[in-house]
Coordinates of C-alpha atoms in Angstrom, one line a residue:
Chain Z
M1 CA 86.1 165.5 56.7
A2 CA 82.6 165.3 55.8
E3 CA 79.7 165.6 58.2
S4 CA 78.2 162.1 58.0
T5 CA 81.6 160.2 58.9
M6 CA 82.2 159.1 62.3
K7 CA 83.6 161.5 65.3
A8 CA 87.3 160.7 66.4
P9 CA 86.6 159.0 69.7
K10 CA 87.2 161.9 72.9
R11 CA 89.5 160.8 75.3
R12 CA 88.4 162.0 78.6
I13 CA 90.5 161.6 81.7
G14 CA 89.4 162.5 85.2
P15 CA 91.8 164.3 87.5
V16 CA 92.7 160.9 89.5
R17 CA 93.8 159.1 86.6
W18 CA 95.7 162.1 85.1
A19 CA 97.6 162.0 88.4
R20 CA 98.3 158.5 88.3
E21 CA 99.6 158.5 84.8
N22 CA 101.8 161.7 85.0
L23 CA 102.5 162.2 88.7
F24 CA 102.8 158.7 90.3
S25 CA 103.6 156.2 87.4
S26 CA 106.5 154.6 89.0
W27 CA 108.0 155.0 92.6
H28 CA 110.9 157.5 91.3
N29 CA 108.3 159.6 89.7
T30 CA 106.6 159.6 92.9
I31 CA 109.5 160.9 95.0
L32 CA 110.3 163.4 92.5
T33 CA 106.6 164.9 92.9
L34 CA 106.4 164.6 96.3
L35 CA 109.9 166.4 96.4
V36 CA 108.5 169.2 94.0
G37 CA 105.4 169.4 96.1
Y38 CA 107.2 170.3 99.2
L39 CA 109.6 172.7 97.5
I40 CA 106.5 174.8 96.0
V41 CA 104.4 174.5 99.2
T42 CA 107.4 175.7 101.6
S43 CA 108.7 178.5 99.0
V44 CA 105.3 180.2 97.7
G45 CA 103.9 181.1 101.1
P46 CA 106.8 183.0 102.2
L47 CA 107.4 184.7 98.7
L48 CA 103.7 185.8 98.8
N49 CA 104.2 187.4 102.4
W50 CA 107.3 189.1 101.2
V51 CA 105.8 190.7 97.6
L52 CA 102.6 191.2 99.3
L53 CA 101.0 190.7 102.6
D54 CA 104.1 191.9 104.6
A55 CA 105.3 194.2 102.0
N56 CA 104.8 198.5 102.4
F57 CA 103.0 200.3 100.1
Q58 CA 102.4 203.6 101.9
G59 CA 104.8 205.9 103.1
S60 CA 107.3 208.6 102.0
D61 CA 110.8 207.5 102.9
A62 CA 113.0 204.5 104.1
S63 CA 111.9 204.8 107.8
D64 CA 108.5 203.9 106.7
C65 CA 109.3 200.4 105.4
T66 CA 108.7 198.8 108.7
G67 CA 107.3 195.6 107.8
A68 CA 109.3 192.6 107.1
G69 CA 108.2 192.2 103.5
A70 CA 109.5 194.2 100.5
C71 CA 109.8 197.9 100.5
W72 CA 107.7 198.9 97.4
L73 CA 107.2 202.3 98.3
F74 CA 110.7 203.3 97.6
I75 CA 109.3 202.6 93.7
N76 CA 106.3 204.6 94.2
Q77 CA 108.4 207.3 95.5
R78 CA 111.4 207.2 92.7
L79 CA 108.8 206.1 89.8
N80 CA 109.5 209.3 88.0
F81 CA 113.0 209.1 87.8
F82 CA 112.7 205.4 86.6
I83 CA 110.7 206.5 84.1
Y84 CA 112.0 209.6 82.6
G85 CA 115.6 210.0 84.2
F86 CA 116.7 213.6 84.6
Y87 CA 114.0 214.9 82.0
P88 CA 112.8 218.0 83.4
E89 CA 109.2 217.4 85.1
E90 CA 107.4 220.2 83.4
L91 CA 108.4 218.9 80.1
Q92 CA 107.7 215.3 80.5
W93 CA 104.4 215.6 78.6
R94 CA 106.3 215.4 75.6
V95 CA 107.4 211.9 76.5
D96 CA 103.9 211.1 77.6
I97 CA 102.7 211.6 73.8
M98 CA 105.5 209.1 72.5
F99 CA 104.4 206.6 75.2
G100 CA 100.8 207.4 74.3
L101 CA 101.9 207.0 70.5
L102 CA 103.7 204.1 71.0
A103 CA 100.8 202.4 72.7
L104 CA 98.5 203.2 70.2
S105 CA 100.4 201.7 67.2
F106 CA 101.2 198.8 68.7
A107 CA 98.5 197.6 71.2
P108 CA 95.8 197.6 68.6
Q109 CA 98.2 194.7 66.8
F110 CA 96.9 192.2 69.3
I111 CA 93.1 192.8 68.4
E112 CA 92.1 190.9 65.0
R113 CA 89.4 193.6 64.2
F114 CA 90.5 196.8 65.1
P115 CA 89.7 199.2 62.4
G116 CA 93.1 200.8 60.6
R117 CA 95.1 198.4 62.5
K118 CA 97.5 198.1 59.8
W119 CA 98.0 201.9 59.1
L120 CA 98.4 202.3 62.9
G121 CA 101.3 199.8 62.8
L122 CA 103.1 201.7 59.8
F123 CA 102.9 204.7 61.8
G124 CA 104.5 203.0 64.6
L125 CA 107.5 202.1 62.5
T126 CA 107.9 205.2 60.4
G127 CA 106.1 208.4 61.6
L128 CA 106.6 207.8 65.2
P129 CA 110.4 207.9 64.8
I130 CA 110.1 211.1 63.2
V131 CA 107.5 212.6 65.9
G132 CA 110.0 211.5 68.5
Y133 CA 113.1 213.0 66.8
F134 CA 111.4 216.5 67.1
L135 CA 109.3 215.9 70.0
V136 CA 111.6 214.5 72.5
P137 CA 115.1 216.4 72.2
G138 CA 113.1 219.6 71.4
G139 CA 114.9 222.6 70.2
V140 CA 112.3 223.2 67.2
F141 CA 108.9 224.4 66.4
G142 CA 109.7 226.4 69.8
L143 CA 110.0 223.7 72.1
E144 CA 112.4 224.0 74.4
E145 CA 115.8 221.7 74.1
V146 CA 115.9 218.9 76.5
Q147 CA 119.9 217.6 76.2
S148 CA 120.1 213.9 75.6
S149 CA 122.3 213.5 78.9
K150 CA 119.2 214.3 80.5
W151 CA 117.2 211.3 79.0
G152 CA 117.0 208.3 81.2
G153 CA 114.9 205.6 83.0
L154 CA 112.6 203.4 80.8
M155 CA 112.2 206.2 78.3
L156 CA 116.0 205.7 77.4
T157 CA 115.6 202.3 77.4
L158 CA 112.8 202.1 74.9
I159 CA 114.6 204.8 72.5
L160 CA 117.6 202.4 72.5
A161 CA 115.6 199.3 71.7
Y162 CA 113.1 201.1 69.4
I163 CA 115.6 202.5 67.1
G164 CA 117.9 199.6 67.4
I165 CA 115.0 197.1 66.2
I166 CA 112.9 199.2 63.3
A167 CA 116.6 200.3 61.9
S168 CA 118.1 196.9 61.9
L169 CA 115.5 195.0 60.3
P170 CA 115.8 197.0 56.8
I171 CA 119.8 197.0 57.3
G172 CA 120.1 193.7 58.2
T173 CA 117.9 192.5 55.2
L174 CA 119.7 194.2 52.8
L175 CA 122.8 192.9 54.2
A176 CA 121.5 189.3 54.0
L177 CA 120.6 189.9 50.3
G178 CA 124.3 191.2 49.8
R179 CA 125.7 188.3 51.0
R180 CA 123.9 186.2 48.9
S181 CA 124.4 188.4 46.0
E182 CA 126.3 187.2 42.8
M183 CA 128.4 190.6 42.5
P184 CA 131.3 189.8 44.1
I185 CA 132.0 193.1 45.4
I186 CA 128.9 193.6 47.1
R187 CA 129.1 190.3 48.6
G188 CA 132.6 190.6 49.8
L189 CA 131.6 194.1 51.5
C190 CA 128.6 192.3 53.2
V191 CA 130.6 189.5 54.5
V192 CA 133.1 191.4 55.8
F193 CA 130.7 194.1 57.5
I194 CA 128.8 191.1 59.4
E195 CA 131.9 189.2 60.2
V196 CA 133.1 192.1 61.8
W197 CA 130.5 193.5 64.0
R198 CA 129.0 189.9 64.9
A199 CA 132.7 188.8 66.2
V200 CA 132.5 192.0 68.6
P201 CA 131.2 192.0 71.8
L202 CA 128.4 194.8 72.3
I203 CA 130.4 196.3 75.0
T204 CA 133.2 197.0 73.1
V205 CA 131.1 198.4 70.3
L206 CA 129.6 200.9 72.9
F207 CA 133.2 201.7 74.4
M208 CA 134.6 202.4 70.9
A209 CA 131.6 204.5 69.8
S210 CA 131.4 206.6 72.8
V211 CA 135.5 206.7 73.4
M212 CA 137.3 206.0 70.6
L213 CA 135.3 207.0 67.7
P214 CA 135.6 211.0 69.0
L215 CA 139.0 210.6 68.3
F216 CA 138.9 209.6 64.9
L217 CA 136.4 212.1 63.8
P218 CA 137.8 215.4 62.5
E219 CA 137.6 218.6 64.7
G220 CA 134.3 220.2 65.2
M221 CA 132.4 217.2 64.1
N222 CA 130.9 215.3 66.8
F223 CA 127.7 213.3 67.6
E224 CA 126.2 213.1 71.1
K225 CA 126.9 210.0 73.3
L226 CA 123.5 208.8 72.7
A227 CA 123.9 209.0 69.1
R228 CA 127.1 207.1 69.0
A229 CA 125.3 204.4 71.0
L230 CA 122.5 204.0 68.6
I231 CA 124.4 204.0 65.6
G232 CA 126.8 201.2 67.2
I233 CA 124.0 199.4 68.6
T234 CA 122.1 199.4 65.2
L235 CA 125.3 198.2 62.9
W236 CA 126.0 195.5 65.7
Q237 CA 122.5 194.3 65.6
S238 CA 122.2 194.7 61.6
A239 CA 124.8 192.1 61.5
Y240 CA 123.0 189.6 63.7
M241 CA 119.7 190.4 61.9
A242 CA 121.5 189.7 58.4
E243 CA 122.3 186.2 59.7
V244 CA 119.0 185.3 61.0
I245 CA 117.4 186.5 57.7
R246 CA 120.1 184.5 55.3
G247 CA 119.2 181.7 57.3
G248 CA 115.4 182.2 55.9
L249 CA 116.4 182.9 52.1
Q250 CA 118.6 179.8 52.3
A251 CA 115.3 177.8 53.3
I252 CA 113.2 179.2 50.2
P253 CA 113.4 176.1 47.4
R254 CA 115.4 177.5 44.3
G255 CA 111.9 176.8 42.3
Q256 CA 110.6 180.0 43.8
Y257 CA 113.4 182.1 42.7
E258 CA 113.2 180.6 39.1
A259 CA 109.2 180.6 39.0
A260 CA 109.5 184.4 39.8
S261 CA 112.3 185.0 37.0
A262 CA 110.5 183.0 34.6
L263 CA 107.5 185.1 34.9
G264 CA 109.9 188.1 34.1
L265 CA 109.9 189.8 37.7
G266 CA 113.1 191.9 38.2
Y267 CA 115.5 191.2 40.9
W268 CA 114.1 193.6 43.2
K269 CA 110.4 192.7 42.4
K270 CA 111.5 188.9 42.9
M271 CA 112.8 189.3 46.0
G272 CA 110.1 191.9 47.8
L273 CA 107.3 189.8 46.3
I274 CA 108.1 186.5 46.2
I275 CA 111.3 185.7 48.3
L276 CA 111.6 188.0 51.6
P277 CA 107.5 187.3 52.2
Q278 CA 108.2 183.8 52.7
A279 CA 111.7 184.0 54.0
L280 CA 111.0 186.7 56.8
K281 CA 107.9 184.6 58.0
L282 CA 110.1 181.8 58.3
V283 CA 112.5 183.4 60.5
I284 CA 110.0 185.2 62.7
P285 CA 111.2 183.2 65.8
G286 CA 114.7 183.8 65.1
I287 CA 113.9 187.7 64.4
V288 CA 112.1 188.0 67.5
N289 CA 114.8 186.2 69.5
T290 CA 117.2 188.6 68.2
F291 CA 114.7 191.7 69.1
I292 CA 114.5 190.5 72.6
S293 CA 118.1 189.9 73.4
L294 CA 118.8 193.3 72.0
F295 CA 116.2 194.8 74.2
K296 CA 117.6 193.3 77.2
D297 CA 121.2 194.1 75.9
T298 CA 120.4 197.7 75.9
T299 CA 121.3 197.9 79.6
L300 CA 124.8 197.6 78.8
V301 CA 125.0 201.1 78.1
L302 CA 125.3 202.0 81.6
I303 CA 129.0 201.6 81.0
I304 CA 129.4 204.6 79.0
G305 CA 127.4 206.6 81.6
L306 CA 123.8 206.5 80.0
F307 CA 121.1 205.8 82.5
D308 CA 118.5 203.5 81.5
I309 CA 116.1 201.8 83.8
L310 CA 118.6 199.5 85.2
G311 CA 121.0 202.5 85.5
T312 CA 118.2 204.9 87.4
V313 CA 117.3 202.0 89.9
Q314 CA 120.8 201.0 90.7
S315 CA 121.6 204.9 91.4
T316 CA 118.8 204.9 93.5
V317 CA 119.8 201.4 95.3
T318 CA 123.0 202.8 96.2
D319 CA 121.5 206.3 97.5
P320 CA 122.0 206.1 101.2
A321 CA 118.7 208.0 101.8
W322 CA 117.3 204.1 100.6
Q323 CA 118.9 201.3 102.3
N324 CA 118.5 197.8 101.9
V325 CA 115.8 198.1 98.6
A326 CA 118.3 196.3 96.1
V327 CA 116.3 193.2 96.1
E328 CA 113.1 195.2 95.3
G329 CA 114.8 197.6 92.9
Y330 CA 116.1 194.7 90.7
V331 CA 112.7 192.7 90.7
F332 CA 111.4 195.9 89.5
V333 CA 113.6 196.1 86.7
A334 CA 112.9 192.5 86.0
F335 CA 109.3 192.8 85.8
C336 CA 109.5 195.8 83.7
F337 CA 111.9 193.7 80.9
W338 CA 109.7 190.7 81.1
V339 CA 106.4 192.5 80.6
F340 CA 107.9 194.1 77.3
C341 CA 109.9 190.7 76.2
F342 CA 106.9 188.9 76.9
G343 CA 104.7 191.2 74.8
I344 CA 106.8 191.1 71.7
S345 CA 106.9 187.2 72.0
R346 CA 103.1 187.0 72.2
Y347 CA 102.7 189.3 69.1
S348 CA 105.3 187.2 67.6
Q349 CA 103.2 184.1 68.3
N350 CA 100.2 185.7 67.0
L351 CA 101.8 187.1 63.6
E352 CA 103.2 183.5 63.1
R353 CA 99.8 182.0 63.4
K354 CA 98.1 185.0 61.1
L355 CA 100.5 184.2 58.3
D356 CA 100.5 180.4 58.0
T357 CA 98.7 179.6 54.8
G358 CA 99.5 176.0 55.1
H359 CA 102.0 173.9 53.3
R360 CA 105.0 175.2 51.5
T361 CA 106.3 174.3 47.9
Chain Q
M1 CA 95.4 184.0 22.7
G2 CA 91.4 185.4 22.3
K3 CA 90.8 182.7 19.8
P4 CA 87.9 180.2 20.4
M5 CA 89.1 176.6 21.2
T6 CA 89.5 174.5 18.1
E7 CA 89.9 170.8 17.8
Q8 CA 92.4 169.2 19.9
T9 CA 93.9 167.2 17.2
Q10 CA 94.3 169.8 14.6
T11 CA 97.7 169.9 12.6
P12 CA 99.2 173.2 11.8
E13 CA 98.7 172.9 8.2
T14 CA 94.8 172.8 8.6
Q15 CA 94.6 175.2 11.3
S16 CA 93.0 178.6 10.4
S17 CA 95.0 181.1 12.3
P18 CA 94.5 184.4 12.3
S19 CA 97.6 185.3 13.2
S20 CA 99.5 186.7 10.2
D21 CA 103.1 185.9 11.3
V22 CA 102.2 182.2 11.1
G23 CA 104.8 180.3 9.1
K24 CA 106.3 183.4 8.0
S25 CA 108.9 183.5 10.8
D26 CA 110.2 181.4 13.3
I27 CA 110.0 182.4 17.1
I28 CA 112.7 180.3 18.5
R29 CA 116.0 179.5 16.8
V30 CA 119.1 177.6 18.5
E31 CA 122.2 177.6 16.7
G32 CA 125.2 175.6 17.4
M33 CA 124.4 175.9 21.2
H34 CA 126.8 174.7 23.9
K35 CA 126.5 174.4 27.6
W36 CA 128.8 173.3 30.3
Y37 CA 128.7 172.5 34.1
G38 CA 132.4 173.0 35.1
D39 CA 133.7 170.4 32.7
F40 CA 130.8 168.6 32.2
H41 CA 129.6 169.2 28.6
V42 CA 125.8 168.8 29.1
L43 CA 124.7 170.1 25.9
Q44 CA 126.5 169.7 22.6
D45 CA 125.9 171.8 19.5
L46 CA 122.2 171.6 19.6
N47 CA 120.2 173.3 16.4
L48 CA 116.7 173.9 16.7
T49 CA 114.0 175.9 14.7
V50 CA 110.5 176.4 15.8
R51 CA 107.9 177.9 13.9
H52 CA 105.0 180.2 15.2
G53 CA 102.1 177.6 16.6
E54 CA 104.5 174.5 16.6
R55 CA 104.0 172.1 19.0
I56 CA 107.0 170.2 20.1
V57 CA 107.8 167.4 22.4
I58 CA 111.2 166.5 23.9
C59 CA 112.0 163.3 25.1
G60 CA 114.6 161.4 26.2
P61 CA 116.4 159.2 29.0
S62 CA 116.7 161.1 32.4
G63 CA 120.1 163.0 32.5
S64 CA 119.9 163.4 28.4
G65 CA 119.8 167.3 29.2
K66 CA 116.6 168.0 27.6
S67 CA 115.2 169.9 30.8
T68 CA 118.6 172.0 31.0
F69 CA 118.0 172.7 27.0
I70 CA 114.4 173.9 27.7
R71 CA 115.3 176.1 30.7
C72 CA 118.1 177.7 28.7
I73 CA 115.4 179.0 26.2
N74 CA 114.1 181.5 29.0
R75 CA 117.6 181.6 30.4
L76 CA 117.2 180.2 33.8
E77 CA 120.2 178.4 32.4
E78 CA 123.2 180.3 30.9
H79 CA 124.5 178.6 27.8
Q80 CA 127.9 179.3 26.9
Q81 CA 128.2 179.1 23.0
G82 CA 126.1 179.4 20.1
K83 CA 123.2 181.6 19.8
I84 CA 119.3 181.3 21.2
I85 CA 117.2 183.6 19.2
V86 CA 113.4 184.2 21.0
D87 CA 111.0 186.3 19.2
D88 CA 113.7 188.1 17.6
V89 CA 115.4 188.8 20.8
E90 CA 119.0 187.3 21.5
L91 CA 119.6 185.5 24.5
T92 CA 122.9 187.6 26.0
D93 CA 124.1 188.9 29.2
D94 CA 121.8 191.7 28.7
V95 CA 119.4 191.7 31.6
R96 CA 116.6 193.6 29.7
Q97 CA 116.9 191.2 27.1
I98 CA 116.2 188.6 29.2
D99 CA 113.5 190.0 31.0
S100 CA 112.0 190.7 27.4
V101 CA 112.3 187.3 26.5
R102 CA 110.9 186.1 29.8
R103 CA 107.7 188.3 29.5
E104 CA 106.9 186.5 26.3
V105 CA 107.9 183.1 27.3
G106 CA 105.7 181.2 30.1
M107 CA 107.1 178.4 32.0
V108 CA 105.3 175.5 33.8
F109 CA 107.7 173.3 36.1
Q110 CA 107.8 169.8 37.7
H111 CA 107.0 170.8 40.7
F112 CA 104.8 173.5 40.1
N113 CA 106.6 176.2 42.2
L114 CA 103.5 178.1 42.9
F115 CA 103.9 181.1 45.3
P116 CA 102.6 179.3 48.8
H117 CA 102.1 182.6 50.6
L118 CA 99.8 184.1 47.8
T119 CA 96.4 182.7 46.8
V120 CA 95.3 181.4 43.6
L121 CA 94.3 184.7 42.1
E122 CA 97.2 186.5 43.8
N123 CA 99.5 183.9 41.8
C124 CA 98.0 184.8 38.5
C125 CA 97.5 188.3 38.7
L126 CA 101.2 189.1 40.2
S127 CA 103.1 189.1 37.3
P128 CA 100.7 191.1 35.1
I129 CA 100.4 193.7 37.6
W130 CA 104.0 194.1 38.5
V131 CA 105.7 193.3 35.1
R132 CA 103.0 194.1 32.5
K133 CA 101.7 196.9 34.7
T134 CA 97.9 195.7 34.0
P135 CA 95.6 197.4 36.2
R136 CA 94.5 195.3 39.3
K137 CA 90.7 194.5 38.1
E138 CA 91.9 193.9 34.7
A139 CA 94.4 191.7 35.6
E140 CA 91.8 189.9 38.1
A141 CA 89.1 189.5 35.1
T142 CA 91.9 187.8 33.1
A143 CA 93.1 185.9 36.1
M144 CA 89.6 184.3 36.4
E145 CA 89.1 183.8 32.7
Y146 CA 92.2 181.5 32.2
L147 CA 91.2 179.8 36.0
E148 CA 87.8 179.1 34.2
R149 CA 89.9 177.8 31.2
V150 CA 91.7 175.3 33.4
K151 CA 88.5 174.2 35.4
I152 CA 89.3 175.8 39.0
P153 CA 87.5 179.1 39.1
D154 CA 86.0 177.9 42.2
Q155 CA 89.6 177.6 43.9
A156 CA 90.7 181.3 43.0
N157 CA 90.5 182.3 46.8
K158 CA 92.4 179.3 48.5
F159 CA 96.1 179.1 49.1
P160 CA 98.3 176.5 47.0
G161 CA 98.7 174.4 49.9
Q162 CA 95.1 173.5 50.1
L163 CA 94.9 172.0 46.5
S164 CA 95.7 168.9 45.0
G165 CA 99.1 168.3 42.9
G166 CA 97.2 168.2 39.7
Q167 CA 95.1 171.4 40.8
Q168 CA 98.0 173.1 41.4
Q169 CA 99.7 172.2 38.2
R170 CA 96.4 173.6 36.3
V171 CA 96.9 177.0 38.3
A172 CA 100.6 177.2 37.3
I173 CA 99.5 176.4 33.9
A174 CA 96.7 179.9 34.1
R175 CA 99.6 181.7 35.9
A176 CA 102.1 181.5 32.9
L177 CA 98.9 182.1 30.6
C178 CA 98.0 185.2 32.3
M179 CA 101.1 186.9 31.0
K180 CA 99.7 186.2 27.4
P181 CA 102.8 184.7 26.4
K182 CA 103.6 183.8 23.1
I183 CA 105.6 180.7 23.8
M184 CA 104.7 178.1 26.4
L185 CA 107.6 175.8 27.9
F186 CA 106.9 172.6 30.0
D187 CA 109.3 170.9 32.1
E188 CA 108.0 167.5 32.6
P189 CA 104.7 169.0 34.1
T190 CA 102.9 165.6 34.6
S191 CA 105.9 163.6 36.5
A192 CA 105.3 164.7 39.9
L193 CA 101.4 164.1 39.7
D194 CA 99.8 160.6 40.9
P195 CA 98.6 159.0 38.1
E196 CA 95.1 159.9 38.3
M197 CA 95.9 163.7 38.1
I198 CA 97.9 163.2 35.1
K199 CA 94.8 163.5 32.7
E200 CA 93.2 166.5 34.2
V201 CA 96.6 168.2 33.5
L202 CA 97.1 166.6 29.8
D203 CA 93.5 167.8 29.0
V204 CA 94.6 171.2 29.7
M205 CA 97.6 171.3 27.6
I206 CA 95.9 169.4 24.8
E207 CA 93.3 172.1 24.9
L208 CA 96.1 175.1 24.8
A209 CA 97.7 173.1 21.9
G210 CA 94.3 173.3 20.0
S211 CA 94.4 177.1 20.8
G212 CA 97.3 177.7 18.4
M213 CA 100.0 178.1 21.4
T214 CA 103.7 177.6 20.5
M215 CA 104.6 174.9 22.6
L216 CA 107.9 172.9 24.0
C217 CA 107.1 170.0 25.9
V218 CA 109.5 167.9 28.0
T219 CA 107.6 164.8 28.9
H220 CA 107.5 161.1 29.1
E221 CA 103.8 161.2 28.1
M222 CA 104.2 159.3 24.8
G223 CA 100.2 159.3 24.3
F224 CA 100.4 163.3 24.6
A225 CA 103.3 163.3 21.9
K226 CA 101.2 161.4 19.5
T227 CA 98.0 163.6 19.7
V228 CA 99.5 166.8 20.1
A229 CA 103.2 167.2 18.5
D230 CA 104.0 168.4 15.6
R231 CA 107.6 167.2 15.9
V232 CA 109.2 165.0 18.2
I233 CA 112.8 165.5 19.4
F234 CA 114.9 162.8 21.1
M235 CA 117.9 163.9 23.0
D236 CA 120.2 161.8 24.4
G237 CA 123.8 162.7 26.1
G238 CA 123.3 166.0 25.5
E239 CA 122.9 165.9 21.7
I240 CA 119.5 165.9 19.6
V241 CA 119.8 162.3 18.2
E242 CA 116.8 162.5 16.3
E243 CA 114.0 164.7 15.4
A244 CA 110.7 163.8 13.3
P245 CA 107.0 164.1 13.1
P246 CA 105.2 161.8 15.6
H247 CA 103.8 159.3 13.3
D248 CA 107.8 158.6 11.8
F249 CA 109.0 158.6 15.4
F250 CA 107.1 156.2 16.7
T251 CA 106.5 153.6 13.9
N252 CA 109.6 154.2 12.2
P253 CA 112.8 155.6 14.5
Q254 CA 116.2 156.1 12.3
E255 CA 118.8 155.7 15.0
P256 CA 119.5 152.7 17.1
R257 CA 119.7 154.9 20.5
T258 CA 116.2 156.1 19.8
Q259 CA 114.7 152.5 18.8
K260 CA 116.5 151.5 22.3
F261 CA 114.7 154.3 24.1
L262 CA 111.5 153.8 22.5
K263 CA 111.6 149.8 23.3
Q264 CA 112.3 150.5 27.0
I265 CA 109.5 152.9 27.4
L266 CA 107.0 151.4 25.2
Q267 CA 107.4 147.5 26.5
H268 CA 104.8 147.6 29.2

């Protein structure tokens, strides 16, 4: 590492040599290269035509879609519905504030030197849901009430995913700790909870939450459908999260527990200061994987009659006023999901790099 | 702990310790202690008394239960029968008593067990801040003092993964000392180190012994035992076989098992 020592020789390869080594190294490799090249050339052109060159962006209804390409204008026309569902237009500023706060809390997390980055993130995890709890449904502080049955679109998707994600992480952590507890009753309860919820498909959970739960609850005590779905999703997700985190806990060497104990740290300090920071860091890929899959699974609320982004697009696609826009609609939904999931994934890689402190014990 | 460093080869008799309770009372008392792993009787009827400021080296072949024994003293391992009394507190199932004993007993492990997600300084400050409730500034000052004593103050802001084995072990010693313990336990502190790093760790331990710390060391470093120990304890098969001052222990061992062991390790 000293400055005076020899530098490692640099390997420089020209494009021709690279191609020869990687693309044409043998006869079957050459055939594959040519085949894939042909497929790319023949498919990219038409795709580009459909998406951009021949696509229709201007206009107000289906009759304006005259070009051969995609009919994107229907998304322009119905964008408000896709984002807010049936949320009254004059009250949509309330949702816009939430979108703004969400962006303000998390976008700076990508910029290392942003001032107060940590506090914004902390607000996003704690303050934001509280603000949203009052602002979105209204009915307090002189805000006009908006029934949750009117919520929909991207807004609903984000609410479901966001609450599911930030509630399942702490609950999952407690379940994971409980499953490794030395107290048999606590351990037993956690094992039962995890194994029951994890073995049930989300669709079933949602059905139970929306159809069966009201039958069991006493007369007069009833949550809204959205709240029931949220509780179901959170508990289901917590069981998954618990198992991911348990994997991390098991990977921490026993010496870490012993060193913490020997220093006089009690159970919660030992876990909170020594074990969990290391364990959670270790399972970031698994946690993010679970987050992303939850984000996409929220589309299943469609079957209990909640209109998330996929639901709103689908109802438009089947609208007789708009014909033959199904492909455009689904591409749009896929793109929206991809943007959010890719964002989550990039952030987690960022986090992993930042938290890497070299060798583990 | 605030005393100036004294000569390393000092014996307890010549030591002018200001601590008034030296010699007055015992700091560790183990009486008729037994421990089982399942059906396996690992520790059998151990009895040991350690006075304030005494340095004790425990040796024996591997599997003799010496590490298990020393880990019982801060209850990293549980004993099933007999009594262990540390600093007038008996170790039982009571978590509060266990924690109060652990606050006064520092431990250094074979594999260092530093916390890899915290810097060296944070490793040292963690327990004083969270357990002793020392203000952060004060804890950091104390930590730097001890890091200086183990001769690595310049590494304070590095992570453990960036240090050599010997440096890590010295940090581990400093971390334990930051709690200002009355007793230090060493569980084979040099066994995982490369030969050239053993000396730097032993030097720190010898210096610590010179300062009047009560020490229990499980180690194979017989040179260290000769220089520092007040008593050497030989364990085999879960029993204390022999207990003697180092001079007698090495020159005139009484038990055949001890003789055999010494012959094996001192052959080279």
